[in-house]
Amino acid sequence: METINAIGRRKAAVARVYVQEGKGQIVINDRPLDVYFPSSILQFIVKQPLAKLAVEEKYDIKVNLDGGGYKGQAEALRLAIARALVKINPEDKAALKAEGFMTRDAREVERKKPGQPKARKHFQFSKR
């Protein structure tokens, strides 16, 4: 099997994944998954699509992760892995979509406006 690639985004994070048959290794920016994401919760988020399809030991995944924070990166990586798995086997799309792994979370940070301390917050109004 040749290498399948896919891209996932969340907030400012971008994950580019390259999936090929192997022993289940996930390498992120030349570091193993458990080193890049020490938190077991984030490791769980990343592995959710693989666990859903029970193919954790079947594919080796190489990842280029860029931008954002660790939570956004983990969720971007989850989306990218799910998209790659659908490219490999299109029949899996329904199962992944039902769990919400195929949905791009489009929420982004709202820009700060001039004359305000934050995006929505206003300075206290004084009538006199």
mmCIF file with all atom_site columns, C-alpha atoms in Angstrom:
data_model
loop_
_atom_site.group_PDB
_atom_site.id
_atom_site.type_symbol
_atom_site.label_atom_id
_atom_site.label_alt_id
_atom_site.label_comp_id
_atom_site.label_asym_id
_atom_site.label_entity_id
_atom_site.label_seq_id
_atom_site.pdbx_PDB_ins_code
_atom_site.Cartn_x
_atom_site.Cartn_y
_atom_site.Cartn_z
_atom_site.occupancy
_atom_site.B_iso_or_equiv
_atom_site.pdbx_formal_charge
_atom_site.auth_seq_id
_atom_site.auth_comp_id
_atom_site.auth_asym_id
_atom_site.auth_atom_id
_atom_site.pdbx_PDB_model_num
ATOM 1   C CA . MET A 1 1   ? 0.000   0.000  0.000  1.00 0.00 ? 1   MET A CA 1
ATOM 2   C CA . GLU A 1 2   ? 1.296   3.448  -0.893 1.00 0.00 ? 2   GLU A CA 1
ATOM 3   C CA . THR A 1 3   ? 1.306   6.369  1.523  1.00 0.00 ? 3   THR A CA 1
ATOM 4   C CA . ILE A 1 4   ? -2.053  8.102  2.044  1.00 0.00 ? 4   ILE A CA 1
ATOM 5   C CA . ASN A 1 5   ? -1.968  11.735 3.114  1.00 0.00 ? 5   ASN A CA 1
ATOM 6   C CA . ALA A 1 6   ? -4.628  13.985 4.633  1.00 0.00 ? 6   ALA A CA 1
ATOM 7   C CA . ILE A 1 7   ? -4.894  17.327 6.397  1.00 0.00 ? 7   ILE A CA 1
ATOM 8   C CA . GLY A 1 8   ? -6.794  18.377 9.517  1.00 0.00 ? 8   GLY A CA 1
ATOM 9   C CA . ARG A 1 9   ? -7.278  21.806 11.059 1.00 0.00 ? 9   ARG A CA 1
ATOM 10  C CA . ARG A 1 10  ? -8.566  23.147 14.385 1.00 0.00 ? 10  ARG A CA 1
ATOM 11  C CA . LYS A 1 11  ? -8.245  26.767 15.576 1.00 0.00 ? 11  LYS A CA 1
ATOM 12  C CA . ALA A 1 12  ? -4.703  27.754 14.473 1.00 0.00 ? 12  ALA A CA 1
ATOM 13  C CA . ALA A 1 13  ? -3.376  24.169 14.360 1.00 0.00 ? 13  ALA A CA 1
ATOM 14  C CA . VAL A 1 14  ? -2.670  22.317 11.108 1.00 0.00 ? 14  VAL A CA 1
ATOM 15  C CA . ALA A 1 15  ? -1.935  18.568 11.007 1.00 0.00 ? 15  ALA A CA 1
ATOM 16  C CA . ARG A 1 16  ? -0.601  16.867 7.879  1.00 0.00 ? 16  ARG A CA 1
ATOM 17  C CA . VAL A 1 17  ? -0.614  13.076 8.180  1.00 0.00 ? 17  VAL A CA 1
ATOM 18  C CA . TYR A 1 18  ? 1.011   10.355 6.074  1.00 0.00 ? 18  TYR A CA 1
ATOM 19  C CA . VAL A 1 19  ? -0.480  6.905  6.703  1.00 0.00 ? 19  VAL A CA 1
ATOM 20  C CA . GLN A 1 20  ? 0.979   3.593  5.548  1.00 0.00 ? 20  GLN A CA 1
ATOM 21  C CA . GLU A 1 21  ? 0.693   -0.012 6.658  1.00 0.00 ? 21  GLU A CA 1
ATOM 22  C CA . GLY A 1 22  ? 2.869   -0.845 9.651  1.00 0.00 ? 22  GLY A CA 1
ATOM 23  C CA . LYS A 1 23  ? 2.905   -1.696 13.335 1.00 0.00 ? 23  LYS A CA 1
ATOM 24  C CA . GLY A 1 24  ? 0.852   1.169  14.790 1.00 0.00 ? 24  GLY A CA 1
ATOM 25  C CA . GLN A 1 25  ? 3.562   3.754  15.408 1.00 0.00 ? 25  GLN A CA 1
ATOM 26  C CA . ILE A 1 26  ? 2.556   7.430  15.502 1.00 0.00 ? 26  ILE A CA 1
ATOM 27  C CA . VAL A 1 27  ? 5.439   9.884  15.005 1.00 0.00 ? 27  VAL A CA 1
ATOM 28  C CA . ILE A 1 28  ? 4.724   13.616 15.391 1.00 0.00 ? 28  ILE A CA 1
ATOM 29  C CA . ASN A 1 29  ? 7.422   16.080 14.258 1.00 0.00 ? 29  ASN A CA 1
ATOM 30  C CA . ASP A 1 30  ? 10.020  13.261 14.549 1.00 0.00 ? 30  ASP A CA 1
ATOM 31  C CA . ARG A 1 31  ? 8.930   12.460 18.137 1.00 0.00 ? 31  ARG A CA 1
ATOM 32  C CA . PRO A 1 32  ? 6.778   9.542  19.372 1.00 0.00 ? 32  PRO A CA 1
ATOM 33  C CA . LEU A 1 33  ? 3.153   10.243 20.349 1.00 0.00 ? 33  LEU A CA 1
ATOM 34  C CA . ASP A 1 34  ? 3.718   9.725  24.099 1.00 0.00 ? 34  ASP A CA 1
ATOM 35  C CA . VAL A 1 35  ? 6.634   12.216 24.065 1.00 0.00 ? 35  VAL A CA 1
ATOM 36  C CA . TYR A 1 36  ? 4.844   14.881 21.999 1.00 0.00 ? 36  TYR A CA 1
ATOM 37  C CA . PHE A 1 37  ? 1.560   14.538 23.942 1.00 0.00 ? 37  PHE A CA 1
ATOM 38  C CA . PRO A 1 38  ? 2.480   13.451 27.512 1.00 0.00 ? 38  PRO A CA 1
ATOM 39  C CA . SER A 1 39  ? -1.185  13.804 28.568 1.00 0.00 ? 39  SER A CA 1
ATOM 40  C CA . SER A 1 40  ? -3.092  10.521 28.299 1.00 0.00 ? 40  SER A CA 1
ATOM 41  C CA . ILE A 1 41  ? -6.279  12.481 27.495 1.00 0.00 ? 41  ILE A CA 1
ATOM 42  C CA . LEU A 1 42  ? -4.695  14.038 24.395 1.00 0.00 ? 42  LEU A CA 1
ATOM 43  C CA . GLN A 1 43  ? -3.267  10.653 23.369 1.00 0.00 ? 43  GLN A CA 1
ATOM 44  C CA . PHE A 1 44  ? -6.798  9.243  23.685 1.00 0.00 ? 44  PHE A CA 1
ATOM 45  C CA . ILE A 1 45  ? -8.206  12.060 21.480 1.00 0.00 ? 45  ILE A CA 1
ATOM 46  C CA . VAL A 1 46  ? -5.614  11.340 18.779 1.00 0.00 ? 46  VAL A CA 1
ATOM 47  C CA . LYS A 1 47  ? -6.280  7.584  18.793 1.00 0.00 ? 47  LYS A CA 1
ATOM 48  C CA . GLN A 1 48  ? -10.109 7.792  18.811 1.00 0.00 ? 48  GLN A CA 1
ATOM 49  C CA . PRO A 1 49  ? -10.657 7.179  15.048 1.00 0.00 ? 49  PRO A CA 1
ATOM 50  C CA . LEU A 1 50  ? -8.187  4.261  15.081 1.00 0.00 ? 50  LEU A CA 1
ATOM 51  C CA . ALA A 1 51  ? -9.844  2.730  18.151 1.00 0.00 ? 51  ALA A CA 1
ATOM 52  C CA . LYS A 1 52  ? -13.331 3.138  16.637 1.00 0.00 ? 52  LYS A CA 1
ATOM 53  C CA . LEU A 1 53  ? -12.300 1.117  13.566 1.00 0.00 ? 53  LEU A CA 1
ATOM 54  C CA . ALA A 1 54  ? -10.036 -1.245 15.610 1.00 0.00 ? 54  ALA A CA 1
ATOM 55  C CA . VAL A 1 55  ? -6.981  -0.589 13.388 1.00 0.00 ? 55  VAL A CA 1
ATOM 56  C CA . GLU A 1 56  ? -4.574  0.783  16.026 1.00 0.00 ? 56  GLU A CA 1
ATOM 57  C CA . GLU A 1 57  ? -1.875  -1.807 15.239 1.00 0.00 ? 57  GLU A CA 1
ATOM 58  C CA . LYS A 1 58  ? -2.372  -1.749 11.456 1.00 0.00 ? 58  LYS A CA 1
ATOM 59  C CA . TYR A 1 59  ? -1.004  1.629  10.304 1.00 0.00 ? 59  TYR A CA 1
ATOM 60  C CA . ASP A 1 60  ? 2.115   3.714  10.868 1.00 0.00 ? 60  ASP A CA 1
ATOM 61  C CA . ILE A 1 61  ? 1.351   7.427  10.947 1.00 0.00 ? 61  ILE A CA 1
ATOM 62  C CA . LYS A 1 62  ? 3.871   10.224 10.339 1.00 0.00 ? 62  LYS A CA 1
ATOM 63  C CA . VAL A 1 63  ? 2.624   13.697 11.267 1.00 0.00 ? 63  VAL A CA 1
ATOM 64  C CA . ASN A 1 64  ? 3.717   17.272 10.639 1.00 0.00 ? 64  ASN A CA 1
ATOM 65  C CA . LEU A 1 65  ? 1.991   19.444 13.271 1.00 0.00 ? 65  LEU A CA 1
ATOM 66  C CA . ASP A 1 66  ? 2.127   23.211 13.178 1.00 0.00 ? 66  ASP A CA 1
ATOM 67  C CA . GLY A 1 67  ? 0.514   26.123 15.028 1.00 0.00 ? 67  GLY A CA 1
ATOM 68  C CA . GLY A 1 68  ? -2.003  26.369 17.845 1.00 0.00 ? 68  GLY A CA 1
ATOM 69  C CA . GLY A 1 69  ? -1.925  24.894 21.325 1.00 0.00 ? 69  GLY A CA 1
ATOM 70  C CA . TYR A 1 70  ? -1.738  21.259 22.364 1.00 0.00 ? 70  TYR A CA 1
ATOM 71  C CA . LYS A 1 71  ? -5.542  20.746 22.546 1.00 0.00 ? 71  LYS A CA 1
ATOM 72  C CA . GLY A 1 72  ? -6.118  22.254 19.104 1.00 0.00 ? 72  GLY A CA 1
ATOM 73  C CA . GLN A 1 73  ? -3.228  20.221 17.707 1.00 0.00 ? 73  GLN A CA 1
ATOM 74  C CA . ALA A 1 74  ? -4.651  16.974 19.124 1.00 0.00 ? 74  ALA A CA 1
ATOM 75  C CA . GLU A 1 75  ? -8.085  17.672 17.622 1.00 0.00 ? 75  GLU A CA 1
ATOM 76  C CA . ALA A 1 76  ? -6.580  18.692 14.257 1.00 0.00 ? 76  ALA A CA 1
ATOM 77  C CA . LEU A 1 77  ? -4.623  15.432 14.249 1.00 0.00 ? 77  LEU A CA 1
ATOM 78  C CA . ARG A 1 78  ? -7.791  13.436 15.060 1.00 0.00 ? 78  ARG A CA 1
ATOM 79  C CA . LEU A 1 79  ? -9.556  14.978 12.033 1.00 0.00 ? 79  LEU A CA 1
ATOM 80  C CA . ALA A 1 80  ? -6.568  14.326 9.744  1.00 0.00 ? 80  ALA A CA 1
ATOM 81  C CA . ILE A 1 81  ? -6.320  10.670 10.822 1.00 0.00 ? 81  ILE A CA 1
ATOM 82  C CA . ALA A 1 82  ? -10.069 10.189 10.302 1.00 0.00 ? 82  ALA A CA 1
ATOM 83  C CA . ARG A 1 83  ? -9.858  11.700 6.808  1.00 0.00 ? 83  ARG A CA 1
ATOM 84  C CA . ALA A 1 84  ? -6.899  9.462  5.917  1.00 0.00 ? 84  ALA A CA 1
ATOM 85  C CA . LEU A 1 85  ? -8.751  6.348  7.128  1.00 0.00 ? 85  LEU A CA 1
ATOM 86  C CA . VAL A 1 86  ? -11.736 7.268  4.936  1.00 0.00 ? 86  VAL A CA 1
ATOM 87  C CA . LYS A 1 87  ? -9.396  7.642  1.930  1.00 0.00 ? 87  LYS A CA 1
ATOM 88  C CA . ILE A 1 88  ? -8.103  4.124  2.654  1.00 0.00 ? 88  ILE A CA 1
ATOM 89  C CA . ASN A 1 89  ? -11.579 2.583  3.116  1.00 0.00 ? 89  ASN A CA 1
ATOM 90  C CA . PRO A 1 90  ? -14.599 4.760  2.149  1.00 0.00 ? 90  PRO A CA 1
ATOM 91  C CA . GLU A 1 91  ? -17.057 2.364  3.882  1.00 0.00 ? 91  GLU A CA 1
ATOM 92  C CA . ASP A 1 92  ? -15.702 3.518  7.263  1.00 0.00 ? 92  ASP A CA 1
ATOM 93  C CA . LYS A 1 93  ? -16.992 7.076  6.739  1.00 0.00 ? 93  LYS A CA 1
ATOM 94  C CA . ALA A 1 94  ? -20.440 6.440  8.271  1.00 0.00 ? 94  ALA A CA 1
ATOM 95  C CA . ALA A 1 95  ? -18.963 5.042  11.516 1.00 0.00 ? 95  ALA A CA 1
ATOM 96  C CA . LEU A 1 96  ? -16.506 7.945  11.889 1.00 0.00 ? 96  LEU A CA 1
ATOM 97  C CA . LYS A 1 97  ? -19.127 10.551 10.975 1.00 0.00 ? 97  LYS A CA 1
ATOM 98  C CA . ALA A 1 98  ? -21.521 9.182  13.609 1.00 0.00 ? 98  ALA A CA 1
ATOM 99  C CA . GLU A 1 99  ? -18.850 9.785  16.276 1.00 0.00 ? 99  GLU A CA 1
ATOM 100 C CA . GLY A 1 100 ? -18.222 13.329 14.958 1.00 0.00 ? 100 GLY A CA 1
ATOM 101 C CA . PHE A 1 101 ? -14.639 12.674 13.831 1.00 0.00 ? 101 PHE A CA 1
ATOM 102 C CA . MET A 1 102 ? -15.257 13.852 10.238 1.00 0.00 ? 102 MET A CA 1
ATOM 103 C CA . THR A 1 103 ? -16.532 17.309 11.226 1.00 0.00 ? 103 THR A CA 1
ATOM 104 C CA . ARG A 1 104 ? -14.183 20.287 10.974 1.00 0.00 ? 104 ARG A CA 1
ATOM 105 C CA . ASP A 1 105 ? -14.700 22.459 14.068 1.00 0.00 ? 105 ASP A CA 1
ATOM 106 C CA . ALA A 1 106 ? -14.761 25.880 12.402 1.00 0.00 ? 106 ALA A CA 1
ATOM 107 C CA . ARG A 1 107 ? -14.701 27.969 15.584 1.00 0.00 ? 107 ARG A CA 1
ATOM 108 C CA . GLU A 1 108 ? -11.856 30.496 15.464 1.00 0.00 ? 108 GLU A CA 1
ATOM 109 C CA . VAL A 1 109 ? -10.752 33.241 17.846 1.00 0.00 ? 109 VAL A CA 1
ATOM 110 C CA . GLU A 1 110 ? -12.618 36.504 17.237 1.00 0.00 ? 110 GLU A CA 1
ATOM 111 C CA . ARG A 1 111 ? -10.380 39.494 16.578 1.00 0.00 ? 111 ARG A CA 1
ATOM 112 C CA . LYS A 1 112 ? -9.872  42.242 19.129 1.00 0.00 ? 112 LYS A CA 1
ATOM 113 C CA . LYS A 1 113 ? -11.610 45.512 18.231 1.00 0.00 ? 113 LYS A CA 1
ATOM 114 C CA . PRO A 1 114 ? -10.026 48.970 18.679 1.00 0.00 ? 114 PRO A CA 1
ATOM 115 C CA . GLY A 1 115 ? -11.266 50.962 21.658 1.00 0.00 ? 115 GLY A CA 1
ATOM 116 C CA . GLN A 1 116 ? -12.111 47.766 23.572 1.00 0.00 ? 116 GLN A CA 1
ATOM 117 C CA . PRO A 1 117 ? -10.019 45.646 25.940 1.00 0.00 ? 117 PRO A CA 1
ATOM 118 C CA . LYS A 1 118 ? -10.969 42.370 24.203 1.00 0.00 ? 118 LYS A CA 1
ATOM 119 C CA . ALA A 1 119 ? -13.107 41.112 21.322 1.00 0.00 ? 119 ALA A CA 1
ATOM 120 C CA . ARG A 1 120 ? -16.492 41.554 23.043 1.00 0.00 ? 120 ARG A CA 1
ATOM 121 C CA . LYS A 1 121 ? -15.681 43.194 26.384 1.00 0.00 ? 121 LYS A CA 1
ATOM 122 C CA . HIS A 1 122 ? -16.051 46.968 26.663 1.00 0.00 ? 122 HIS A CA 1
ATOM 123 C CA . PHE A 1 123 ? -14.438 49.469 28.973 1.00 0.00 ? 123 PHE A CA 1
ATOM 124 C CA . GLN A 1 124 ? -16.732 50.644 31.777 1.00 0.00 ? 124 GLN A CA 1
ATOM 125 C CA . PHE A 1 125 ? -19.078 53.397 30.613 1.00 0.00 ? 125 PHE A CA 1
ATOM 126 C CA . SER A 1 126 ? -19.172 56.559 32.671 1.00 0.00 ? 126 SER A CA 1
ATOM 127 C CA . LYS A 1 127 ? -22.109 58.895 32.051 1.00 0.00 ? 127 LYS A CA 1
ATOM 128 C CA . ARG A 1 128 ? -20.530 61.744 34.044 1.00 0.00 ? 128 ARG A CA 1
#
